[in-house]
Coordinates of C-alpha atoms and ligand atoms in Angstrom, one line a residue:
X1 CA 0.1 0.0 0.0
X2 CA 2.7 2.3 1.2
X3 CA 4.9 1.0 -1.5
X4 CA 2.1 1.4 -4.0
X5 CA 1.5 4.7 -2.8
X6 CA 5.0 6.0 -3.4
X7 CA 5.4 4.1 -6.7
X8 CA 2.1 5.8 -7.6
X9 CA 3.4 9.1 -6.4
X10 CA 6.6 8.6 -8.5
X11 CA 4.7 7.5 -11.6
X12 CA 2.3 10.4 -10.8
X13 CA 5.0 12.8 -11.0
X14 CA 6.2 11.5 -14.3
X15 CA 2.6 11.5 -15.5
X16 CA 2.1 15.1 -14.2
X17 CA 5.1 16.3 -16.1
X18 CA 4.0 14.5 -19.2
X19 CA 0.6 15.8 -18.8
X20 CA 1.9 19.3 -18.4
X21 CA 3.9 18.9 -21.5
X22 CA 1.3 17.3 -23.6
X23 CA -1.2 20.0 -22.5
X24 CA 1.3 22.7 -23.5
X25 CA 1.8 21.0 -26.9
X26 CA -1.9 20.6 -27.3
X27 CA -2.4 24.2 -26.2
X28 CA -0.3 25.3 -29.2
X29 CA -2.3 23.1 -31.5
X30 CA -5.8 23.0 -30.5
X31 CA -8.0 23.9 -27.6
X32 CA -10.4 21.4 -26.2
X33 CA -13.1 24.0 -25.6
X34 CA -13.7 27.8 -26.4
X35 CA -13.1 29.0 -22.9
X36 CA -9.7 27.5 -22.8
X37 CA -8.8 28.9 -26.2
X38 CA -7.6 32.5 -26.1
X39 CA -7.5 32.7 -29.9
X40 CA -11.0 31.3 -30.5
X41 CA -12.9 34.6 -30.4
X42 CA -10.4 36.1 -32.9
X43 CA -10.5 33.0 -35.1
X44 CA -14.1 33.1 -35.3
X45 CA -14.3 36.7 -36.3
X46 CA -11.6 36.1 -38.9
X47 CA -13.3 33.1 -40.2
X48 CA -16.7 34.8 -40.4
X49 CA -15.3 37.1 -43.1
X50 CA -12.5 34.9 -44.6
X51 CA -13.9 31.2 -44.4
X52 CA -10.7 29.6 -45.4
X53 CA -8.1 31.6 -43.5
X54 CA -5.2 29.7 -41.9
X55 CA -5.9 29.9 -38.2
X56 CA -2.7 28.0 -37.3
X57 CA -0.5 30.8 -38.0
X58 CA -2.7 32.9 -35.6
X59 CA -2.2 30.4 -33.0
X60 CA 1.5 30.4 -33.6
X61 CA 1.9 34.2 -33.6
X62 CA -0.3 34.3 -30.3
X63 CA 1.9 31.7 -28.6
X64 CA 5.0 33.7 -29.4
X65 CA 3.5 37.0 -28.5
X66 CA 2.1 35.6 -25.3
X67 CA 5.4 34.0 -24.2
X68 CA 7.2 37.1 -25.0
X69 CA 5.1 39.4 -23.2
X70 CA 4.7 37.0 -20.1
X71 CA 5.3 38.9 -16.8
X72 CA 4.5 42.2 -18.5
X73 CA 1.2 44.0 -17.4
X74 CA -0.9 46.9 -18.8
X75 CA -1.7 49.9 -16.5
X76 CA -5.0 48.4 -15.8
X77 CA -3.3 45.4 -14.4
X78 CA -4.2 42.9 -17.1
X79 CA -1.6 40.7 -18.7
X80 CA 0.2 42.7 -21.5
X81 CA -1.1 40.1 -24.1
X82 CA -4.6 41.3 -23.8
X83 CA -3.5 44.4 -25.7
X84 CA -2.2 42.8 -29.0
X85 CA -5.0 40.4 -28.8
X86 CA -7.6 43.0 -28.7
X87 CA -5.8 44.9 -31.5
X88 CA -5.9 42.0 -33.7
X89 CA -9.5 41.5 -32.8
X90 CA -10.3 45.1 -34.1
X91 CA -8.4 44.3 -37.2
X92 CA -10.4 41.0 -37.7
X93 CA -13.8 42.6 -37.2
X94 CA -12.7 45.2 -39.8
X95 CA -12.3 42.1 -42.1
X96 CA -8.5 42.5 -42.6
X97 CA -6.4 39.5 -43.7
X98 CA -4.5 37.0 -41.8
X99 CA -1.0 38.8 -42.5
X100 CA -2.6 41.9 -40.6
X101 CA -3.8 39.8 -37.8
X102 CA -0.5 38.2 -37.3
X103 CA 1.3 41.5 -37.3
X104 CA -1.3 42.9 -34.9
X105 CA -0.6 40.2 -32.4
X106 CA 3.0 40.6 -32.7
X107 CA 3.1 44.3 -33.0
X108 CA 4.6 45.2 -29.6
X109 CA 7.1 42.2 -29.3
X110 CA 10.0 43.8 -31.0
X111 CA 9.7 47.1 -29.2
X112 CA 8.9 45.8 -25.7
X113 CA 10.4 42.3 -25.6
X114 CA 13.6 40.4 -26.4
X115 CA 12.1 39.1 -29.6
X116 CA 14.1 40.5 -32.5
X117 CA 13.0 41.6 -36.0
X118 CA 15.4 38.9 -37.5
X119 CA 13.7 36.2 -35.3
X120 CA 10.3 37.6 -36.4
X121 CA 11.3 37.6 -40.1
X122 CA 12.5 34.1 -39.9
X123 CA 9.4 33.0 -38.1
X124 CA 6.7 34.8 -39.9
X125 CA 8.3 36.2 -43.2
X126 CA 9.2 39.7 -44.4
X127 CA 5.6 40.8 -45.0
X128 CA 4.8 40.5 -41.3
X129 CA 8.3 41.9 -40.3
X130 CA 7.5 45.1 -42.4
X131 CA 4.3 45.7 -40.7
X132 CA 5.6 45.1 -37.2
X133 CA 8.7 47.2 -37.9
X134 CA 6.7 50.0 -39.1
X135 CA 4.4 50.2 -36.0
X136 CA 7.4 49.6 -33.7
X137 CA 9.1 52.6 -34.9
X138 CA 6.2 54.8 -34.5
X139 CA 5.5 53.7 -30.9
X140 CA 9.0 54.2 -29.8
X141 CA 9.1 57.7 -31.4
X142 CA 5.7 58.7 -29.8
X143 CA 7.1 61.0 -27.2
X144 CA 7.7 64.8 -27.5
X145 CA 6.9 67.1 -30.2
X146 CA 9.7 66.5 -32.5
X147 CA 9.5 62.6 -32.3
X148 CA 5.8 62.9 -33.2
X149 CA 6.6 64.7 -36.2
X150 CA 9.0 61.9 -37.3
X151 CA 6.4 59.2 -36.2
X152 CA 3.7 60.6 -38.5
X153 CA 6.0 61.0 -41.3
X154 CA 7.1 57.5 -41.0
X155 CA 3.5 56.3 -40.6
X156 CA 2.5 58.0 -44.0
X157 CA 5.5 56.6 -45.9
X158 CA 5.0 53.2 -44.6
X159 CA 1.2 53.6 -45.6
X160 CA 2.2 54.5 -49.1
X161 CA 4.2 51.0 -49.3
X162 CA 1.6 49.0 -47.3
X163 CA -1.5 50.5 -46.1
X164 CA -1.9 47.8 -43.4
X165 CA 0.6 49.6 -41.4
X166 CA -1.7 52.4 -40.8
X167 CA -4.7 50.1 -40.0
X168 CA -2.8 48.4 -37.3
X169 CA -1.7 51.7 -36.0
X170 CA -5.4 52.9 -35.8
X171 CA -6.5 49.7 -34.1
X172 CA -3.6 50.1 -31.6
X173 CA -4.7 53.6 -30.7
X174 CA -8.3 52.6 -30.5
X175 CA -7.6 49.9 -27.9
X176 CA -5.4 52.3 -26.0
X177 CA -8.2 54.7 -26.1
X178 CA -10.7 52.1 -24.8
X179 CA -8.4 51.3 -21.9
X180 CA -7.3 54.9 -21.0
X181 CA -9.3 55.0 -17.9
X182 CA -6.2 53.3 -16.3
X183 CA -4.3 56.5 -16.8
X184 CA -4.1 59.8 -15.0
X185 CA -6.7 62.6 -16.0
X186 CA -4.0 64.8 -17.6
X187 CA -2.6 62.0 -19.8
X188 CA -6.0 60.9 -20.8
X189 CA -6.9 64.5 -22.1
X190 CA -3.4 64.7 -23.8
X191 CA -3.8 61.3 -25.5
X192 CA -7.3 61.9 -26.4
X193 CA -6.5 65.3 -28.0
X194 CA -3.6 64.0 -30.0
X195 CA -5.9 61.2 -31.2
X196 CA -8.5 63.7 -32.0
X197 CA -6.1 66.1 -33.9
X198 CA -4.3 63.5 -36.0
X199 CA -5.5 60.0 -36.0
X200 CA -9.3 60.6 -36.2
X201 CA -8.9 62.8 -39.3
X202 CA -6.5 60.4 -40.7
X203 CA -9.1 57.6 -40.2
X204 CA -11.6 59.7 -42.0
X205 CA -9.3 60.4 -44.9
X206 CA -8.9 56.7 -45.3
X207 CA -12.7 56.4 -45.1
X208 CA -12.9 53.7 -42.4
X209 CA -16.0 54.9 -40.8
X210 CA -16.4 51.7 -38.8
X211 CA -13.2 52.6 -37.0
X212 CA -13.8 56.3 -36.8
X213 CA -17.1 56.3 -35.2
X214 CA -15.6 54.3 -32.3
X215 CA -12.4 56.5 -32.1
X216 CA -14.8 59.6 -32.3
X217 CA -17.0 58.3 -29.3
X218 CA -14.0 57.3 -27.2
X219 CA -12.4 60.5 -27.5
X220 CA -15.7 62.4 -26.6
X221 CA -16.0 60.1 -23.5
X222 CA -12.6 61.2 -22.4
X223 CA -12.8 64.8 -23.3
X224 CA -16.4 65.6 -22.6
X225 CA -17.6 62.9 -20.1
X226 CA -20.6 64.8 -19.0
X227 CA -21.8 65.3 -22.4
X228 CA -20.9 61.8 -23.2
X229 CA -23.3 60.5 -20.2
X230 CA -26.0 62.9 -21.0
X231 CA -26.1 61.5 -24.8
X232 CA -25.9 58.0 -23.5
X233 CA -28.7 58.6 -21.2
X234 CA -30.8 60.2 -23.9
X235 CA -30.2 57.5 -26.6
X236 CA -31.1 54.7 -24.0
X237 CA -34.1 56.3 -22.7
X238 CA -36.3 57.9 -25.5
X239 CA -39.8 56.6 -25.7
X240 CA -41.1 55.2 -29.1
X241 CA -37.9 56.0 -31.0
X242 CA -37.2 52.3 -32.2
X243 CA -41.0 52.0 -33.1
X244 CA -40.9 55.2 -35.1
X245 CA -37.8 54.1 -37.0
X246 CA -39.4 50.7 -37.7
X247 CA -42.4 52.3 -39.1
X248 CA -40.2 54.7 -41.3
X249 CA -38.4 51.6 -42.4
X250 CA -41.6 49.7 -43.2
X251 CA -43.1 52.4 -45.3
X252 CA -39.9 53.0 -47.2
X253 CA -39.8 49.2 -47.9
X254 CA -43.4 49.3 -49.2
X255 CA -42.8 52.0 -51.6
X256 CA -39.5 50.7 -52.9
X257 CA -41.2 47.4 -53.7
X258 CA -44.0 49.1 -55.3
X259 CA -41.5 50.7 -57.7
X260 CA -39.6 47.5 -58.1
X261 CA -36.3 48.7 -56.6
X262 CA -34.5 45.9 -54.8
X263 CA -33.0 47.3 -51.6
X264 CA -32.5 46.8 -48.0
X265 CA -33.7 49.5 -45.6
X266 CA -32.6 49.7 -42.1
X267 CA -32.3 52.3 -39.2
X268 CA -28.9 54.0 -39.2
X269 CA -28.4 55.6 -35.7
X270 CA -25.9 58.4 -35.3
X271 CA -22.9 58.0 -33.2
X272 CA -22.6 59.8 -30.1
X273 CA -19.9 62.3 -31.3
X274 CA -22.2 63.2 -34.2
X275 CA -25.0 64.1 -31.9
X276 CA -22.6 66.0 -29.7
X277 CA -21.5 68.0 -32.8
X278 CA -25.0 68.8 -33.8
X279 CA -26.1 69.6 -30.3
X280 CA -23.2 71.9 -29.8
X281 CA -23.7 73.7 -33.1
X282 CA -27.1 74.3 -32.2
X283 CA -26.2 75.6 -28.9
X284 CA -28.5 73.1 -27.3
X285 CA -27.9 71.4 -24.0
X286 CA -30.4 68.7 -24.8
X287 CA -28.8 66.2 -27.2
X288 CA -30.0 66.8 -30.7
X289 CA -30.7 63.8 -32.8
X290 CA -32.8 62.9 -35.8
X291 CA -34.2 59.5 -36.9
X292 CA -32.2 58.1 -39.9
X293 CA -32.4 55.3 -42.1
X294 CA -30.1 53.9 -44.9
X295 CA -31.5 52.4 -48.1
X296 CA -28.9 50.0 -49.9
X297 CA -30.0 49.3 -53.4
X298 CA -29.0 46.0 -55.0
X299 CA -28.5 47.5 -58.6
X300 CA -26.4 50.0 -60.4
X301 CA -25.8 53.6 -59.4
X302 CA -29.0 54.9 -61.1
X303 CA -31.1 52.7 -58.8
X304 CA -30.1 55.3 -56.1
X305 CA -31.8 58.1 -58.0
X306 CA -34.8 55.9 -58.6
X307 CA -35.1 55.2 -54.8
X308 CA -34.6 58.8 -54.1
X309 CA -37.7 59.5 -56.4
X310 CA -39.7 56.9 -54.5
X311 CA -38.7 58.4 -51.1
X312 CA -39.4 62.0 -52.3
X313 CA -42.8 60.9 -53.5
X314 CA -43.6 59.4 -50.4
X315 CA -42.3 62.1 -48.0
X316 CA -41.9 65.8 -48.8
X317 CA -38.2 66.6 -49.0
X318 CA -36.7 69.4 -46.8
X319 CA -35.5 72.2 -49.2
X320 CA -31.6 72.5 -49.4
X321 CA -30.9 69.3 -47.5
X322 CA -30.3 67.1 -50.6
X323 CA -26.7 66.2 -51.2
X324 CA -25.4 64.2 -54.1
X325 CA -22.1 62.7 -53.1
X326 CA -22.5 60.1 -55.9
X327 CA -21.9 62.7 -58.7
X328 CA -19.5 64.6 -56.4
X329 CA -17.7 62.1 -54.1
X330 CA -16.1 63.2 -50.9
X331 CA -12.3 63.2 -51.0
X332 CA -12.3 60.0 -49.0
X333 CA -14.3 58.3 -51.7
X334 CA -17.5 58.3 -49.7
X335 CA -20.4 58.1 -52.2
X336 CA -24.2 58.3 -51.2
X337 CA -27.1 60.4 -51.7
X338 CA -28.3 62.4 -48.5
X339 CA -31.7 63.7 -48.2
X340 CA -33.8 64.9 -45.3
X341 CA -37.6 64.5 -45.4
X342 CA -40.7 65.2 -43.5
X343 CA -41.6 61.7 -42.4
X344 CA -44.6 60.2 -40.6
X345 CA -46.1 62.4 -38.0
X346 CA -44.5 65.3 -39.7
X347 CA -41.2 64.4 -38.0
X348 CA -37.8 65.2 -39.8
X349 CA -36.0 62.2 -41.0
X350 CA -32.8 61.7 -42.7
X351 CA -32.4 59.3 -45.4
X352 CA -29.1 57.9 -46.9
X353 CA -29.2 56.0 -50.3
X354 CA -26.4 54.1 -51.8
X355 CA -25.5 51.0 -53.7
X356 CA -24.0 47.7 -51.9
X357 CA -20.4 48.8 -53.2
X358 CA -20.8 52.2 -51.9
X359 CA -22.0 50.9 -48.6
X360 CA -18.9 48.7 -48.1
X361 CA -16.6 51.5 -49.0
X362 CA -18.6 54.0 -46.8
X363 CA -18.2 51.5 -44.0
X364 CA -14.6 50.2 -44.6
X365 CA -13.0 52.7 -46.8
X366 CA -9.5 51.5 -47.7
X367 CA -10.1 48.4 -45.6
X368 CA -12.8 47.3 -47.8
X369 CA -10.4 45.9 -50.3
X370 CA -9.2 43.5 -47.7
X371 CA -12.7 42.5 -46.4
X372 CA -14.0 42.0 -49.9
X373 CA -10.8 41.0 -51.8
X374 CA -11.1 41.3 -55.5
X375 CA -9.0 39.0 -58.0
X376 CA -6.0 40.6 -59.2
X377 CA -6.0 43.5 -57.0
X378 CA -3.3 43.8 -54.5
X379 CA -5.1 45.6 -51.7
X380 CA -1.9 46.5 -49.7
X381 CA -0.7 48.8 -52.3
X382 CA -4.0 49.9 -53.9
X383 CA -3.7 52.9 -51.8
X384 CA -3.3 55.1 -54.9
X385 CA -7.1 55.0 -55.3
X386 CA -6.7 57.5 -52.5
X387 CA -5.7 60.8 -54.0
X388 CA -5.3 62.3 -50.7
X389 CA -2.6 59.7 -49.5
X390 CA -0.8 60.3 -52.9
X391 CA -0.9 64.1 -52.4
X392 CA 0.6 63.8 -48.8
X393 CA 3.2 61.4 -50.0
X394 CA 4.0 63.9 -52.8
X395 CA 4.7 66.5 -50.2
X396 CA 6.7 64.1 -48.2
X397 CA 8.9 64.0 -51.1
X398 CA 9.1 67.7 -51.4
X399 CA 9.5 68.4 -47.6
X400 CA 13.1 67.5 -46.2
X401 CA 11.9 68.8 -42.7
X402 CA 9.6 66.4 -40.8
X403 CA 8.4 69.2 -38.6
X404 CA 7.3 71.2 -41.6
X405 CA 5.8 68.1 -43.0
X406 CA 3.7 67.4 -40.0
X407 CA 2.6 71.0 -39.8
X408 CA 1.3 70.7 -43.3
X409 CA -0.4 67.5 -42.6
X410 CA -1.9 68.8 -39.4
X411 CA -3.2 71.8 -41.5
X412 CA -4.5 69.6 -44.0
X413 CA -6.2 67.3 -41.4
X414 CA -7.7 70.3 -39.4
X415 CA -9.3 71.9 -42.3
X416 CA -12.8 71.6 -43.0
X417 CA -13.1 71.1 -46.8
X418 CA -15.1 72.6 -49.6
X419 CA -15.8 71.3 -53.1
X420 CA -15.9 73.6 -56.2
X421 CA -16.1 72.7 -59.9
X422 CA -13.6 73.4 -62.5
X423 CA -12.8 72.0 -65.8
X424 CA -16.0 70.1 -65.5
X425 CA -15.2 68.0 -62.4
X426 CA -15.5 68.6 -58.6
X427 CA -12.2 69.4 -56.7
X428 CA -11.9 69.4 -52.9
X429 CA -10.0 72.2 -51.3
X430 CA -9.5 73.4 -47.8
X431 CA -12.2 75.9 -46.6
X432 CA -10.9 79.5 -47.3
X433 CA -9.1 78.5 -50.4
X434 CA -8.6 80.9 -53.3
X435 CA -8.4 80.5 -57.2
X436 CA -4.5 80.2 -56.7
X437 CA -5.0 77.1 -54.5
X438 CA -7.3 75.8 -57.1
X439 CA -5.1 76.5 -59.9
X440 CA -2.2 74.4 -58.3
X441 CA -4.7 71.6 -57.4
X442 CA -5.1 71.6 -61.3
X443 CA -1.4 71.2 -61.8
X444 CA 1.8 73.1 -61.1
X445 CA 1.7 74.8 -64.6
X446 CA -1.6 76.0 -64.1
X447 CA -0.7 77.5 -60.8
X448 CA 2.6 79.0 -61.8
X449 CA 1.0 80.9 -64.6
X450 CA -2.5 81.6 -63.3
X451 CA -3.4 85.2 -63.9
X452 CA -7.1 85.6 -63.5
X453 CA -10.2 83.7 -62.3
X454 CA -13.9 83.6 -63.2
X455 CA -16.0 82.6 -60.3
X456 CA -19.6 81.7 -61.2
X457 CA -19.1 83.6 -64.4
X458 CA -17.6 86.7 -62.9
X459 CA -14.0 87.9 -63.0
X460 CA -12.8 87.9 -59.5
X461 CA -9.5 88.7 -57.9
X462 CA -7.0 85.7 -57.4
X463 CA -7.3 86.3 -53.5
X464 CA -11.0 85.8 -53.5
X465 CA -12.1 83.2 -51.1
X466 CA -13.9 80.2 -52.8
X467 CA -17.2 78.8 -51.5
X468 CA -18.7 75.3 -51.6
X469 CA -20.1 74.8 -55.0
X470 CA -18.5 77.6 -56.8
X471 CA -17.8 77.1 -60.5
X472 CA -14.5 78.4 -61.2
X473 CA -12.6 79.2 -64.5
X474 CA -8.7 79.6 -64.1
X475 CA -7.0 81.6 -66.8
X476 CA -3.2 81.4 -67.4
X477 CA -1.1 84.0 -69.1
X478 CA -1.4 83.0 -72.6
X479 CA -5.2 82.5 -72.3
X480 CA -5.8 85.6 -70.5
X481 CA -4.2 87.7 -73.3
X482 CA -6.3 86.1 -76.0
X483 CA -9.5 85.8 -74.1
X484 CA -9.6 88.5 -71.6
X485 CA -7.6 91.1 -73.2
X486 CA -5.6 91.4 -70.1
X487 CA -2.1 93.0 -70.0
X488 CA 0.0 90.1 -69.0
X489 CA 2.6 90.5 -66.0
X490 CA 5.9 88.6 -66.0
X491 CA 5.5 84.9 -65.8
X492 CA 5.5 82.9 -62.6
X493 CA 3.8 83.1 -59.3
X494 CA 3.9 86.3 -57.1
X495 CA 5.3 86.4 -53.7
X496 CA 2.1 88.0 -52.2
X497 CA 0.2 84.8 -53.1
X498 CA 1.9 83.3 -50.2
X499 CA -0.1 85.6 -48.0
X500 CA -3.5 84.1 -49.0
X501 CA -3.0 80.8 -50.3
X502 CA -4.6 78.2 -48.0
X503 CA -3.5 74.8 -49.0
X504 CA 0.0 73.4 -48.1
X505 CA 0.1 72.1 -51.6
X506 CA -0.1 75.8 -53.2
X507 CA 2.4 77.0 -50.6
X508 CA 4.9 74.4 -51.4
X509 CA 4.6 74.8 -55.1
X510 CA 5.1 78.6 -54.8
X511 CA 8.1 78.2 -52.5
X512 CA 9.4 75.5 -55.0
X513 CA 9.1 77.8 -57.9
X514 CA 10.9 80.7 -56.1
X515 CA 13.8 78.2 -55.0
X516 CA 14.2 77.1 -58.7
X517 CA 14.0 80.5 -60.1
X518 CA 15.9 82.6 -57.9
X519 CA 19.5 83.1 -56.5
X520 CA 19.9 81.3 -53.4
X521 CA 17.8 83.8 -50.9
X522 CA 19.4 85.2 -47.9
X523 CA 17.4 84.5 -44.7
X524 CA 16.1 87.0 -42.2
X525 CA 18.5 85.7 -39.6
X526 CA 21.4 86.2 -42.0
X527 CA 20.1 89.7 -42.6
X528 CA 19.9 90.5 -39.1
X529 CA 23.6 89.2 -38.6
X530 CA 24.7 91.1 -41.6
X531 CA 22.9 94.3 -40.5
X532 CA 24.6 94.1 -37.2
X533 CA 28.1 93.7 -38.6
X534 CA 27.5 96.7 -41.0
X535 CA 26.3 99.0 -38.1
X536 CA 29.5 97.8 -36.2
X537 CA 31.7 98.6 -39.3
X538 CA 30.3 102.2 -39.6
X539 CA 30.5 102.7 -35.9
X540 CA 34.3 102.0 -36.1
X541 CA 34.6 104.7 -38.5
X542 CA 33.8 107.0 -35.6
X543 CA 36.0 105.1 -33.3
X544 CA 32.9 103.9 -31.5
X545 CA 31.6 100.4 -30.6
X546 CA 28.5 98.7 -29.3
X547 CA 28.6 97.1 -26.0
X548 CA 25.0 96.0 -26.1
X549 CA 22.0 95.9 -28.4
X550 CA 20.3 98.4 -25.9
X551 CA 21.0 101.7 -27.7
X552 CA 20.1 100.2 -31.1
X553 CA 16.9 98.7 -29.7
X554 CA 16.0 102.2 -28.3
X555 CA 16.9 103.8 -31.7
X556 CA 14.8 101.3 -33.6
X557 CA 11.8 102.2 -31.2
X558 CA 12.4 105.9 -31.7
X559 CA 12.4 105.6 -35.4
X560 CA 9.1 103.6 -35.4
X561 CA 10.4 100.2 -36.2
X562 CA 8.6 97.3 -34.8
X563 CA 11.7 95.9 -33.3
X564 CA 15.6 95.9 -33.7
X565 CA 15.5 93.0 -36.1
X566 CA 13.4 95.0 -38.6
X567 CA 15.8 97.9 -38.5
X568 CA 18.8 95.6 -39.2
X569 CA 16.9 93.9 -42.2
X570 CA 16.1 97.5 -43.5
X571 CA 19.7 98.2 -43.4
X572 CA 20.7 95.3 -45.4
X573 CA 18.0 95.8 -47.8
X574 CA 19.2 99.4 -48.2
X575 CA 15.8 101.0 -47.4
X576 CA 17.9 102.8 -44.9
X577 CA 21.4 104.2 -45.0
X578 CA 23.7 102.5 -42.3
X579 CA 25.8 105.7 -42.0
X580 CA 22.5 107.6 -41.2
X581 CA 21.7 105.0 -38.7
X582 CA 24.9 105.2 -37.1
X583 CA 24.9 109.1 -36.9
X584 CA 21.3 109.0 -35.3
X585 CA 22.7 106.3 -32.9
X586 CA 25.6 108.6 -31.7
X587 CA 23.5 111.5 -31.4
X588 CA 21.0 109.7 -29.3
X589 CA 23.7 108.1 -27.0
X590 CA 25.6 111.4 -26.7
X591 CA 22.5 113.4 -26.1
X592 CA 21.6 111.3 -23.2
X593 CA 24.9 111.3 -21.6
Ligands
MN601 MN1 0.4 48.6 -29.0

């Protein structure tokens, strides 16, 4: 008995380690039940979009990430692996491919663990390594102002090569924002604001509304917690809202069926951020929201207009609220018809109408190519469909300085945009743009040589501010001579354009022209130095010298210059004679003494 027991114990010991080993092995290969399998939820989300996906490689990358991050914890106290797993889950729900999910699982390993890029390349191949490497560098650099500029610049360049880098970065930020509660209030506000300033508009430009909605809302929750709570209460406790929407949906279905338009109709709730924006714009403290539905037609684009006709026949449209984003898509390729109607019970209802393809790209933007792969299209590099990204990549090539690049990017991202028409097509520009901005948007040649503009049929100064929907003609030097009988000024842009152009693109093009066409210019700092040296030399003629800037500063003030630097520049620019300045200076100093 005793012997048996000890024998049993010894055997048991062997068995225990065997079991542990086989359990561990099994855990790498398969899980007996969903609860034991940390990758199950991810695999399910991935398979629901890509039924033939290779789940084995997800398990392998999870196992490596988990073992590398073991012992590390999030600020919330959760094991670190919960973060990459959640980031991969976000990517999976977007419908991204297996490579993206693998990279998402591993995205922090190279930066935060002993796992090297070489090892990762060996284990998962160069594609995954490129994605992880891209994200690694951003995170490492994401401290301080200058580092941020470098970070964003790298992110854009990386997106030009493989747009998946940007999608992982956005998913990474979304999860960090969701779990921001564990941080101090100050860093919450700072991170939320940085997200709002750069990543949200970036996400918007990429057209990934599915991601942007949640980023918007989580930013709102951190920056405007009271509003967020108020809207949350409002949305969850409004009487008869769902019934009313269902009635609208049913009536729309009936009329579409009658008109033989195959379509799905469903409610389209606004996200909290958009309710907040409307409420604030109306200076209301009660959340302002309108019932909204979306009609997704099964046929060609023209069916959208047919559906619009049916809807407008059923409910009276509100004047001035119809927008045709099919004929004139937004710059992120968003396409739909928007209208507002007086619905049942005389309540205002918003209606969005689009085709299935439009619906996909409205929801997933650039990620749609991964979710709905098309044969022969490499989704990773098909970013050229986004003019915006290409334009930004062009500036990047033209701007050596990352700080200047970031500033331009920020400007571009911060701008609200308008759409004007030129050469028979819609063109998106930052609000406040002028005909010069438009001319450069049409091409550097048009920009450099633009001389006059006609806005909605009338000649207008080049500095005029364009407005939404303006129809604009740009005349270049040669055209202006023949068609407008204008006297032609010397060719090339004017320096004063820099004072009113709005878009970074136009600014850069004008600067480029002057850099190409003029002697290397002398900077203000150089002029200030040169001016001071000139004054010094003239003073020496009088056997005098300057111990400090103070007398000069006083003279500058006395002579009505805004500051000393302006006086020194004036000396170099020969708008004032250095000898005169020196005489005045001596007189002033001696008079005082
Ligand atoms: Mn991360």
